[in-house]
Amino acid sequence: MGGDELNDEQLMSRVTQGDTAALERLYDRYSPAAMGLALKITGDRATAEEVVQETFWRVWRKAESFHIQRGAFTSWVFSIVRNLSIDSLRRRMRAQPIGEAEQSVDQVPDPEADVAEAAWLGVKHQQVRAAIATLPVEQRHVIEMAYFSGMTRQEIAQATGEPLGTIHTRARLALQKLREALLVQGFDE
Amino acid sequence: MDGHLEELLAFYALGGLTDAERAQVEAYVASNPEAKSRLEAMIQTTSALAYEAAPVKPPAALKKTLMDRVNADARTRSASVRQSPAPGRSRLLGLLQPRAGNWLPHAVAALSLLVALGAGGWALSLSNEIARLQTETNALRQELAAQRRVLAQLAAPNAQVIAIAGTEHQPGAHGQLIADSQTGSAVLVVAGLRPLGSGNVYQFWLIRGNTPVGAGLFRVDEQGQAILQVTQNVTPSAFNAIGVSIEPEGGSDQPTGDIVMLGNVF
């Protein structure tokens, strides 16, 4: 992003005051990441589009509920995307056992995306992928099952056949190691 | 340090806890700054996971639809601010306040009446009056409970308010559906509808595509007002319109009478 660009929090402050252009700017900045996340979780493009639209509608309508001291804008907006996506996934999976809900969507970065934004998101994507790749496979699986498949710790223990304590340990170690690996990658929230 | 709750922190950050477990963790970190700091670090790390998915640009039409909706909302808000600070709520409160204020006169009248009747020894009249007052008290209790449901609905963190207006059949009607998108509960508040004669009721509909789903029957009082606890689970994103029609007593599977109110869910 250019140095004279307003940051996320400054844009959110304007959104709170009813500035639609500020919302549009945030949409341009994060909708590709939001769409990618929703698509990865739901595995369905139409559903992912609905999630993205509802997410930014909530950003608009519930801007007052965003407080910078509670975390970065991206934490907030991605949690909305994830929660809506998981809700949608669960609705679809009612007739399908959770353990079988392996989502596999072939995602390719969109060549039509704004070049600067695409490059910025692309760098983050590569940094995070590289950081995740440093995790032992069993820790990575716990992260994926919890975050991307919306499984509870009990469901993960059941699906993997491992004791709950082992799942707790893997999740905690995975986040610790991921945090360190992101620092090494130079990832900046 | 609570070992059990510490174990839950990572899954809190990953979104893998039940509501009850989340509440436990929130209570724990509220009184433990170190645990709160650990949890915030985990949440920050977890939010980076979103970038693991390859970015995909949504279609241009999606942005247009969103921004049309946002701009329309901004215009509505702007117009609302010129009229009053919070028209939706003030209109609702306008419905509620006169009724809340009616308690005292009713109570005073009832007491006066009881004293007068008791002194005169009009036992039969007294008995009838008590029965009438009990009926009225029950009605007021039900009304108060309905109003509390509306206020609770408005106070819900995920409350979404959808406007509904009268059609050409009853242009003076207006109202709002207040839905909690998290729990699916919803309350319809309407005013300005004509009271119906016996044999007919108003029926509320959630419309998905071209398919209406009955979501409750109601009658209005002499002022044309009513509060309906919606019988269907309401997720606003799951339907695109709401409506009210006049139906025979007991309701219908599909609207058969005049559609008297309609609202779009954007």
CSV table of C-alpha atoms in Angstrom, one decimal:
chain,number,residue,atom,x,y,z
A,1,MET,CA,0.0,0.0,0.0
A,2,GLY,CA,1.2,3.5,-0.7
A,3,GLY,CA,2.5,5.6,2.2
A,4,ASP,CA,-0.3,8.3,1.8
A,5,GLU,CA,-3.0,5.6,2.1
A,6,LEU,CA,-5.3,5.7,5.1
A,7,ASN,CA,-4.8,2.7,7.3
A,8,ASP,CA,-7.6,0.3,8.2
A,9,GLU,CA,-8.4,1.9,11.5
A,10,GLN,CA,-8.6,5.4,9.9
A,11,LEU,CA,-10.9,4.0,7.3
A,12,MET,CA,-13.0,2.3,9.9
A,13,SER,CA,-13.3,5.6,11.8
A,14,ARG,CA,-14.7,7.1,8.6
A,15,VAL,CA,-17.0,4.2,8.0
A,16,THR,CA,-18.4,4.8,11.5
A,17,GLN,CA,-19.3,8.3,10.4
A,18,GLY,CA,-21.1,7.0,7.3
A,19,ASP,CA,-18.4,7.4,4.8
A,20,THR,CA,-19.3,5.0,2.0
A,21,ALA,CA,-16.0,5.7,0.1
A,22,ALA,CA,-14.1,4.4,3.1
A,23,LEU,CA,-16.0,1.2,3.1
A,24,GLU,CA,-15.4,0.8,-0.6
A,25,ARG,CA,-11.7,1.3,0.0
A,26,LEU,CA,-11.7,-1.5,2.6
A,27,TYR,CA,-13.7,-3.7,0.3
A,28,ASP,CA,-11.1,-3.2,-2.5
A,29,ARG,CA,-8.3,-3.9,0.0
A,30,TYR,CA,-9.7,-7.0,1.6
A,31,SER,CA,-12.5,-8.6,-0.5
A,32,PRO,CA,-10.0,-10.8,-2.4
A,33,ALA,CA,-8.6,-12.2,0.8
A,34,ALA,CA,-12.2,-12.5,2.2
A,35,MET,CA,-13.4,-14.3,-0.9
A,36,GLY,CA,-10.4,-16.6,-0.9
A,37,LEU,CA,-11.0,-17.6,2.8
A,38,ALA,CA,-14.8,-18.0,2.2
A,39,LEU,CA,-14.1,-20.1,-0.9
A,40,LYS,CA,-11.6,-22.3,0.9
A,41,ILE,CA,-14.0,-23.0,3.8
A,42,THR,CA,-17.2,-23.4,1.9
A,43,GLY,CA,-15.9,-24.8,-1.3
A,44,ASP,CA,-18.7,-23.1,-3.2
A,45,ARG,CA,-18.3,-19.9,-5.2
A,46,ALA,CA,-21.9,-18.7,-4.9
A,47,THR,CA,-21.8,-19.2,-1.1
A,48,ALA,CA,-18.5,-17.5,-0.8
A,49,GLU,CA,-19.8,-14.5,-2.7
A,50,GLU,CA,-22.8,-14.3,-0.3
A,51,VAL,CA,-20.4,-14.5,2.6
A,52,VAL,CA,-18.3,-11.7,1.3
A,53,GLN,CA,-21.2,-9.4,0.6
A,54,GLU,CA,-22.7,-10.1,4.1
A,55,THR,CA,-19.4,-9.5,5.7
A,56,PHE,CA,-18.9,-6.1,4.3
A,57,TRP,CA,-22.5,-5.2,4.9
A,58,ARG,CA,-21.9,-6.0,8.6
A,59,VAL,CA,-18.7,-3.9,8.5
A,60,TRP,CA,-20.9,-1.1,7.3
A,61,ARG,CA,-23.8,-1.6,9.7
A,62,LYS,CA,-21.9,-2.7,12.7
A,63,ALA,CA,-18.9,-0.4,12.4
A,64,GLU,CA,-19.5,0.9,15.9
A,65,SER,CA,-18.8,-2.5,17.3
A,66,PHE,CA,-15.2,-2.5,16.0
A,67,HIS,CA,-12.7,-1.2,18.6
A,68,ILE,CA,-9.1,-1.0,17.8
A,69,GLN,CA,-8.0,-2.0,21.2
A,70,ARG,CA,-9.6,-5.3,20.7
A,71,GLY,CA,-7.5,-6.2,17.7
A,72,ALA,CA,-6.7,-5.3,14.2
A,73,PHE,CA,-9.4,-4.7,11.6
A,74,THR,CA,-8.3,-7.8,9.8
A,75,SER,CA,-8.8,-10.0,12.8
A,76,TRP,CA,-12.3,-8.6,13.1
A,77,VAL,CA,-13.3,-8.8,9.4
A,78,PHE,CA,-11.7,-12.3,8.9
A,79,SER,CA,-13.5,-13.6,12.0
A,80,ILE,CA,-16.8,-12.4,10.4
A,81,VAL,CA,-15.9,-14.2,7.1
A,82,ARG,CA,-14.9,-17.3,8.9
A,83,ASN,CA,-17.9,-17.5,11.1
A,84,LEU,CA,-20.3,-16.9,8.3
A,85,SER,CA,-18.5,-19.5,6.2
A,86,ILE,CA,-18.5,-22.1,8.9
A,87,ASP,CA,-22.2,-21.4,9.6
A,88,SER,CA,-22.9,-22.0,5.9
A,89,LEU,CA,-20.7,-25.1,5.8
A,90,ARG,CA,-22.5,-26.6,8.9
A,91,ARG,CA,-25.9,-26.0,7.3
A,92,ARG,CA,-24.8,-27.8,4.3
A,93,MET,CA,-23.1,-30.6,6.2
A,94,ARG,CA,-26.1,-31.5,8.4
A,95,ALA,CA,-26.6,-34.7,6.3
A,96,GLN,CA,-22.8,-35.4,6.0
A,97,PRO,CA,-20.5,-36.5,8.8
A,98,ILE,CA,-18.1,-33.7,9.8
A,99,GLY,CA,-15.0,-35.9,9.5
A,100,GLU,CA,-15.7,-36.5,5.8
A,101,ALA,CA,-16.1,-32.8,5.0
A,102,GLU,CA,-12.7,-32.4,3.4
A,103,GLN,CA,-12.8,-29.1,1.5
A,104,SER,CA,-10.6,-29.0,-1.5
A,105,VAL,CA,-11.0,-26.1,-3.9
A,106,ASP,CA,-8.5,-25.4,-6.5
A,107,GLN,CA,-7.8,-21.7,-5.9
A,108,VAL,CA,-5.7,-19.7,-8.3
A,109,PRO,CA,-4.9,-16.0,-7.7
A,110,ASP,CA,-7.1,-13.9,-9.9
A,111,PRO,CA,-5.1,-12.3,-12.7
A,112,GLU,CA,-7.6,-9.4,-13.0
A,113,ALA,CA,-7.1,-8.3,-9.4
A,114,ASP,CA,-5.6,-4.8,-8.9
A,115,VAL,CA,-1.9,-5.2,-9.4
A,116,ALA,CA,-0.7,-3.5,-6.2
A,117,GLU,CA,-3.4,-5.0,-4.0
A,118,ALA,CA,-2.8,-8.4,-5.6
A,119,ALA,CA,0.9,-8.2,-5.0
A,120,TRP,CA,0.4,-7.1,-1.4
A,121,LEU,CA,-2.1,-9.9,-0.7
A,122,GLY,CA,0.1,-12.3,-2.7
A,123,VAL,CA,3.1,-11.6,-0.4
A,124,LYS,CA,1.0,-12.2,2.7
A,125,HIS,CA,-0.3,-15.4,1.2
A,126,GLN,CA,3.2,-16.7,0.5
A,127,GLN,CA,4.4,-15.7,3.9
A,128,VAL,CA,1.6,-17.5,5.7
A,129,ARG,CA,1.9,-20.6,3.5
A,130,ALA,CA,5.6,-20.8,4.2
A,131,ALA,CA,5.0,-20.3,7.9
A,132,ILE,CA,2.4,-23.1,8.0
A,133,ALA,CA,4.7,-25.4,6.1
A,134,THR,CA,7.1,-25.3,9.0
A,135,LEU,CA,4.5,-26.9,11.3
A,136,PRO,CA,4.7,-30.7,11.9
A,137,VAL,CA,1.9,-32.3,9.9
A,138,GLU,CA,-0.1,-33.3,12.9
A,139,GLN,CA,-0.1,-29.8,14.2
A,140,ARG,CA,-1.0,-28.4,10.8
A,141,HIS,CA,-4.0,-30.8,10.6
A,142,VAL,CA,-5.4,-29.6,13.9
A,143,ILE,CA,-5.1,-26.0,12.8
A,144,GLU,CA,-6.8,-26.8,9.5
A,145,MET,CA,-9.6,-28.9,11.0
A,146,ALA,CA,-10.4,-26.2,13.6
A,147,TYR,CA,-10.0,-23.0,11.6
A,148,PHE,CA,-10.9,-24.0,8.1
A,149,SER,CA,-13.4,-26.9,8.8
A,150,GLY,CA,-15.0,-25.4,11.9
A,151,MET,CA,-14.5,-28.6,14.0
A,152,THR,CA,-14.6,-28.4,17.7
A,153,ARG,CA,-11.7,-29.8,19.8
A,154,GLN,CA,-13.9,-32.8,20.7
A,155,GLU,CA,-14.7,-33.5,17.0
A,156,ILE,CA,-11.0,-33.3,16.1
A,157,ALA,CA,-10.1,-35.8,18.9
A,158,GLN,CA,-12.8,-38.1,17.6
A,159,ALA,CA,-11.8,-37.7,13.9
A,160,THR,CA,-8.1,-38.3,14.6
A,161,GLY,CA,-8.6,-40.9,17.4
A,162,GLU,CA,-6.2,-38.9,19.6
A,163,PRO,CA,-6.9,-38.0,23.3
A,164,LEU,CA,-8.3,-34.6,23.9
A,165,GLY,CA,-5.1,-33.6,25.8
A,166,THR,CA,-3.0,-34.4,22.7
A,167,ILE,CA,-5.2,-32.2,20.6
A,168,HIS,CA,-5.0,-29.3,23.0
A,169,THR,CA,-1.2,-29.6,23.1
A,170,ARG,CA,-1.0,-29.7,19.3
A,171,ALA,CA,-3.1,-26.7,18.9
A,172,ARG,CA,-1.1,-24.7,21.5
A,173,LEU,CA,2.2,-25.7,20.0
A,174,ALA,CA,1.0,-25.0,16.5
A,175,LEU,CA,0.0,-21.5,17.3
A,176,GLN,CA,3.3,-20.8,19.2
A,177,LYS,CA,5.4,-22.2,16.3
A,178,LEU,CA,3.3,-20.4,13.7
A,179,ARG,CA,3.7,-17.1,15.5
A,180,GLU,CA,7.5,-17.6,15.5
A,181,ALA,CA,7.5,-18.7,11.8
A,182,LEU,CA,5.4,-15.6,10.8
A,183,LEU,CA,8.0,-13.4,12.5
A,184,VAL,CA,10.7,-15.1,10.6
A,185,GLN,CA,8.8,-14.6,7.4
A,186,GLY,CA,8.5,-10.9,8.1
A,187,PHE,CA,4.7,-11.1,8.2
A,188,ASP,CA,3.2,-7.8,9.3
A,189,GLU,CA,-0.5,-7.8,10.3
B,1,MET,CA,-3.3,-20.2,36.3
B,2,ASP,CA,-6.2,-22.5,35.5
B,3,GLY,CA,-4.8,-25.5,33.6
B,4,HIS,CA,-8.2,-26.5,32.1
B,5,LEU,CA,-9.0,-23.0,30.9
B,6,GLU,CA,-5.5,-22.5,29.7
B,7,GLU,CA,-5.9,-25.5,27.5
B,8,LEU,CA,-8.9,-23.9,25.9
B,9,LEU,CA,-7.2,-20.7,24.8
B,10,ALA,CA,-5.8,-22.0,21.6
B,11,PHE,CA,-9.2,-23.4,20.6
B,12,TYR,CA,-10.8,-20.1,21.5
B,13,ALA,CA,-8.5,-18.4,19.1
B,14,LEU,CA,-9.2,-21.0,16.4
B,15,GLY,CA,-12.9,-20.8,16.9
B,16,GLY,CA,-13.3,-24.4,18.0
B,17,LEU,CA,-15.1,-23.9,21.3
B,18,THR,CA,-18.8,-24.3,22.2
B,19,ASP,CA,-20.7,-21.2,23.4
B,20,ALA,CA,-20.4,-22.3,27.0
B,21,GLU,CA,-16.7,-22.9,26.7
B,22,ARG,CA,-16.2,-19.5,25.1
B,23,ALA,CA,-18.0,-17.9,27.9
B,24,GLN,CA,-15.8,-19.7,30.4
B,25,VAL,CA,-12.7,-18.5,28.7
B,26,GLU,CA,-13.9,-14.9,28.4
B,27,ALA,CA,-14.7,-14.9,32.2
B,28,TYR,CA,-11.2,-16.3,32.9
B,29,VAL,CA,-9.3,-13.8,30.8
B,30,ALA,CA,-11.4,-10.9,32.1
B,31,SER,CA,-9.8,-11.5,35.5
B,32,ASN,CA,-6.4,-12.6,34.4
B,33,PRO,CA,-4.4,-10.0,32.3
B,34,GLU,CA,-1.6,-12.5,31.6
B,35,ALA,CA,-4.0,-15.0,30.2
B,36,LYS,CA,-5.7,-12.2,28.2
B,37,SER,CA,-2.3,-11.3,26.7
B,38,ARG,CA,-1.6,-14.9,25.7
B,39,LEU,CA,-5.0,-15.2,24.2
B,40,GLU,CA,-4.6,-11.9,22.2
B,41,ALA,CA,-1.3,-13.2,20.8
B,42,MET,CA,-3.0,-16.4,19.7
B,43,ILE,CA,-5.9,-14.5,18.1
B,44,GLN,CA,-3.5,-12.3,16.2
B,45,THR,CA,-1.6,-15.4,15.0
B,46,THR,CA,-4.9,-17.1,14.0
B,47,SER,CA,-6.1,-14.2,12.0
B,48,ALA,CA,-3.0,-14.6,9.8
B,49,LEU,CA,-4.4,-18.0,8.7
B,50,ALA,CA,-7.0,-16.2,6.6
B,51,TYR,CA,-4.1,-15.3,4.1
B,52,GLU,CA,-3.4,-19.0,3.7
B,53,ALA,CA,-6.2,-19.1,1.2
B,54,ALA,CA,-5.2,-17.8,-2.2
B,55,PRO,CA,-6.9,-14.4,-2.8
B,56,VAL,CA,-9.7,-14.4,-5.3
B,57,LYS,CA,-11.2,-11.3,-6.6
B,58,PRO,CA,-15.0,-11.3,-6.3
B,59,PRO,CA,-17.0,-10.4,-9.4
B,60,ALA,CA,-17.6,-6.7,-10.1
B,61,ALA,CA,-21.3,-7.2,-9.8
B,62,LEU,CA,-20.9,-8.2,-6.1
B,63,LYS,CA,-19.2,-4.9,-5.3
B,64,LYS,CA,-21.9,-3.0,-7.2
B,65,THR,CA,-24.7,-4.8,-5.3
B,66,LEU,CA,-23.0,-4.2,-2.0
B,67,MET,CA,-22.3,-0.5,-2.7
B,68,ASP,CA,-25.8,0.1,-4.0
B,69,ARG,CA,-27.2,-1.3,-0.8
B,70,VAL,CA,-24.7,0.7,1.3
B,71,ASN,CA,-25.4,3.9,-0.5
B,72,ALA,CA,-29.2,3.4,-0.2
B,73,ASP,CA,-28.7,2.8,3.5
B,74,ALA,CA,-26.5,5.9,3.9
B,75,ARG,CA,-29.2,8.0,2.2
B,76,THR,CA,-31.8,6.5,4.5
B,77,ARG,CA,-29.7,7.2,7.5
B,78,SER,CA,-29.1,10.8,6.4
B,79,ALA,CA,-32.8,11.4,5.8
B,80,SER,CA,-33.5,9.8,9.2
B,81,VAL,CA,-31.1,12.0,11.0
B,82,ARG,CA,-32.8,15.1,9.5
B,83,GLN,CA,-36.2,13.8,10.8
B,84,SER,CA,-35.2,12.4,14.2
B,85,PRO,CA,-32.1,10.8,15.8
B,86,ALA,CA,-33.4,7.2,15.6
B,87,PRO,CA,-36.7,7.0,13.7
B,88,GLY,CA,-37.0,3.2,13.9
B,89,ARG,CA,-36.6,3.0,17.6
B,90,SER,CA,-38.5,6.2,18.3
B,91,ARG,CA,-41.4,4.9,16.2
B,92,LEU,CA,-41.3,1.7,18.1
B,93,LEU,CA,-41.0,3.4,21.4
B,94,GLY,CA,-43.9,5.6,20.3
B,95,LEU,CA,-45.9,2.5,20.0
B,96,LEU,CA,-44.7,1.3,23.4
B,97,GLN,CA,-44.7,4.4,25.6
B,98,PRO,CA,-48.4,5.3,25.7
B,99,ARG,CA,-49.1,1.7,26.6
B,100,ALA,CA,-46.6,1.6,29.4
B,101,GLY,CA,-48.1,4.8,30.7
B,102,ASN,CA,-51.5,3.2,30.8
B,103,TRP,CA,-50.7,1.0,33.8
B,104,LEU,CA,-51.1,3.7,36.4
B,105,PRO,CA,-54.5,5.0,35.4
B,106,HIS,CA,-55.7,1.4,35.2
B,107,ALA,CA,-54.4,0.6,38.6
B,108,VAL,CA,-55.9,3.7,40.2
B,109,ALA,CA,-59.2,3.2,38.5
B,110,ALA,CA,-59.3,-0.4,39.6
B,111,LEU,CA,-58.5,0.5,43.2
B,112,SER,CA,-61.1,3.2,43.3
B,113,LEU,CA,-63.6,0.9,41.8
B,114,LEU,CA,-62.9,-1.8,44.3
B,115,VAL,CA,-63.3,0.6,47.3
B,116,ALA,CA,-66.6,2.0,46.0
B,117,LEU,CA,-68.1,-1.3,45.2
B,118,GLY,CA,-67.0,-2.8,48.5
B,119,ALA,CA,-68.6,0.1,50.5
B,120,GLY,CA,-71.9,-0.3,48.6
B,121,GLY,CA,-72.1,-4.1,49.0
B,122,TRP,CA,-72.6,-4.7,45.4
B,123,ALA,CA,-71.3,-8.2,45.5
B,124,LEU,CA,-72.3,-9.2,42.1
B,125,SER,CA,-71.0,-6.1,40.5
B,126,LEU,CA,-67.8,-6.5,42.4
B,127,SER,CA,-67.4,-10.1,41.2
B,128,ASN,CA,-68.0,-9.1,37.6
B,129,GLU,CA,-65.6,-6.2,37.9
B,130,ILE,CA,-62.8,-8.3,39.4
B,131,ALA,CA,-63.2,-10.7,36.5
B,132,ARG,CA,-63.0,-7.9,34.0
B,133,LEU,CA,-60.0,-6.4,35.7
B,134,GLN,CA,-58.3,-9.8,35.8
B,135,THR,CA,-58.9,-10.2,32.1
B,136,GLU,CA,-57.6,-6.7,31.5
B,137,THR,CA,-54.6,-7.4,33.8
B,138,ASN,CA,-53.8,-10.6,31.9
B,139,ALA,CA,-54.0,-8.8,28.6
B,140,LEU,CA,-51.7,-6.0,29.9
B,141,ARG,CA,-49.3,-8.7,31.2
B,142,GLN,CA,-49.2,-10.3,27.8
B,143,GLU,CA,-48.7,-6.9,26.2
B,144,LEU,CA,-45.9,-6.1,28.5
B,145,ALA,CA,-44.2,-9.4,27.8
B,146,ALA,CA,-44.5,-8.8,24.1
B,147,GLN,CA,-42.9,-5.3,24.5
B,148,ARG,CA,-40.1,-6.8,26.6
B,149,ARG,CA,-39.5,-9.3,23.8
B,150,VAL,CA,-39.2,-6.4,21.4
B,151,LEU,CA,-36.8,-4.5,23.6
B,152,ALA,CA,-34.7,-7.6,24.2
B,153,GLN,CA,-34.6,-8.2,20.5
B,154,LEU,CA,-33.5,-4.6,19.8
B,155,ALA,CA,-30.8,-5.0,22.4
B,156,ALA,CA,-29.3,-8.2,20.9
B,157,PRO,CA,-25.8,-7.6,19.5
B,158,ASN,CA,-26.8,-9.1,16.2
B,159,ALA,CA,-30.1,-7.3,15.9
B,160,GLN,CA,-31.1,-6.5,12.3
B,161,VAL,CA,-34.0,-4.2,11.6
B,162,ILE,CA,-35.9,-4.7,8.3
B,163,ALA,CA,-38.6,-2.2,7.4
B,164,ILE,CA,-42.0,-3.3,6.1
B,165,ALA,CA,-44.6,-0.8,4.6
B,166,GLY,CA,-48.2,-0.9,3.6
B,167,THR,CA,-49.2,-1.7,0.0
B,168,GLU,CA,-51.9,0.1,-1.9
B,169,HIS,CA,-54.5,-1.9,0.1
B,170,GLN,CA,-53.4,-0.3,3.4
B,171,PRO,CA,-50.9,2.5,2.6
B,172,GLY,CA,-50.9,3.8,6.2
B,173,ALA,CA,-49.5,0.6,7.6
B,174,HIS,CA,-45.8,0.5,8.6
B,175,GLY,CA,-43.6,-1.7,10.8
B,176,GLN,CA,-40.3,-3.4,11.4
B,177,LEU,CA,-39.0,-6.9,11.7
B,178,ILE,CA,-36.3,-7.1,14.3
B,179,ALA,CA,-34.3,-10.3,13.8
B,180,ASP,CA,-31.3,-11.6,15.8
B,181,SER,CA,-29.2,-13.2,13.0
B,182,GLN,CA,-27.3,-15.3,15.6
B,183,THR,CA,-30.2,-17.0,17.4
B,184,GLY,CA,-32.8,-16.8,14.5
B,185,SER,CA,-35.4,-15.3,16.8
B,186,ALA,CA,-37.4,-12.4,15.4
B,187,VAL,CA,-40.2,-10.0,16.4
B,188,LEU,CA,-42.5,-8.2,14.0
B,189,VAL,CA,-43.9,-4.8,15.1
B,190,VAL,CA,-46.6,-3.3,13.0
B,191,ALA,CA,-48.9,-0.2,13.2
B,192,GLY,CA,-51.5,1.4,11.1
B,193,LEU,CA,-53.2,-1.8,10.0
B,194,ARG,CA,-57.0,-1.9,10.0
B,195,PRO,CA,-58.6,-4.2,12.6
B,196,LEU,CA,-60.2,-7.2,10.9
B,197,GLY,CA,-63.7,-8.6,11.4
B,198,SER,CA,-64.2,-12.1,12.8
B,199,GLY,CA,-63.2,-14.9,10.5
B,200,ASN,CA,-60.0,-13.2,9.2
B,201,VAL,CA,-56.5,-12.7,10.6
B,202,TYR,CA,-53.3,-11.2,9.4
B,203,GLN,CA,-50.6,-13.7,8.4
B,204,PHE,CA,-46.9,-12.8,8.3
B,205,TRP,CA,-44.7,-14.3,5.5
B,206,LEU,CA,-41.0,-14.8,4.9
B,207,ILE,CA,-40.4,-15.0,1.2
B,208,ARG,CA,-37.5,-17.0,-0.2
B,209,GLY,CA,-37.3,-16.4,-4.0
B,210,ASN,CA,-41.0,-16.8,-5.0
B,211,THR,CA,-41.8,-19.1,-2.1
B,212,PRO,CA,-43.7,-17.6,0.9
B,213,VAL,CA,-43.4,-19.4,4.2
B,214,GLY,CA,-46.0,-18.6,6.9
B,215,ALA,CA,-44.3,-17.2,10.0
B,216,GLY,CA,-47.2,-16.3,12.3
B,217,LEU,CA,-50.8,-15.1,12.6
B,218,PHE,CA,-51.9,-11.9,14.4
B,219,ARG,CA,-54.6,-9.4,15.0
B,220,VAL,CA,-54.2,-5.8,15.6
B,221,ASP,CA,-55.8,-3.7,18.4
B,222,GLU,CA,-58.1,-0.7,17.9
B,223,GLN,CA,-55.0,1.4,17.1
B,224,GLY,CA,-54.0,-1.0,14.4
B,225,GLN,CA,-50.9,-2.1,16.3
B,226,ALA,CA,-49.5,-5.6,17.0
B,227,ILE,CA,-46.4,-7.3,18.1
B,228,LEU,CA,-45.8,-10.8,16.7
B,229,GLN,CA,-43.2,-13.3,17.9
B,230,VAL,CA,-42.2,-14.9,14.6
B,231,THR,CA,-42.7,-18.6,14.6
B,232,GLN,CA,-40.1,-19.4,12.0
B,233,ASN,CA,-36.3,-19.3,12.6
B,234,VAL,CA,-35.2,-16.1,10.9
B,235,THR,CA,-31.9,-15.7,9.2
B,236,PRO,CA,-32.3,-12.5,7.2
B,237,SER,CA,-29.8,-13.6,4.6
B,238,ALA,CA,-31.9,-16.6,3.8
B,239,PHE,CA,-34.9,-14.7,2.4
B,240,ASN,CA,-35.4,-11.7,0.2
B,241,ALA,CA,-38.7,-10.2,1.2
B,242,ILE,CA,-41.3,-10.2,4.0
B,243,GLY,CA,-45.0,-9.6,3.7
B,244,VAL,CA,-48.4,-9.6,5.5
B,245,SER,CA,-51.6,-10.7,4.0
B,246,ILE,CA,-55.2,-11.1,5.1
B,247,GLU,CA,-56.2,-14.8,5.5
B,248,PRO,CA,-59.1,-16.8,6.8
B,249,GLU,CA,-59.0,-17.7,10.5
B,250,GLY,CA,-56.3,-20.3,11.1
B,251,GLY,CA,-54.1,-19.0,8.3
B,252,SER,CA,-53.2,-20.4,4.9
B,253,ASP,CA,-50.4,-22.3,3.3
B,254,GLN,CA,-50.0,-19.6,0.6
B,255,PRO,CA,-51.2,-16.0,0.6
B,256,THR,CA,-54.8,-16.0,-0.6
B,257,GLY,CA,-56.1,-12.6,0.4
B,258,ASP,CA,-54.8,-9.0,-0.1
B,259,ILE,CA,-51.1,-8.5,0.5
B,260,VAL,CA,-51.3,-5.5,2.8
B,261,MET,CA,-47.6,-5.0,3.7
B,262,LEU,CA,-44.3,-5.7,2.0
B,263,GLY,CA,-40.7,-5.2,2.7
B,264,ASN,CA,-37.5,-6.0,0.9
B,265,VAL,CA,-34.6,-7.7,2.6
B,266,PHE,CA,-31.4,-6.4,1.0
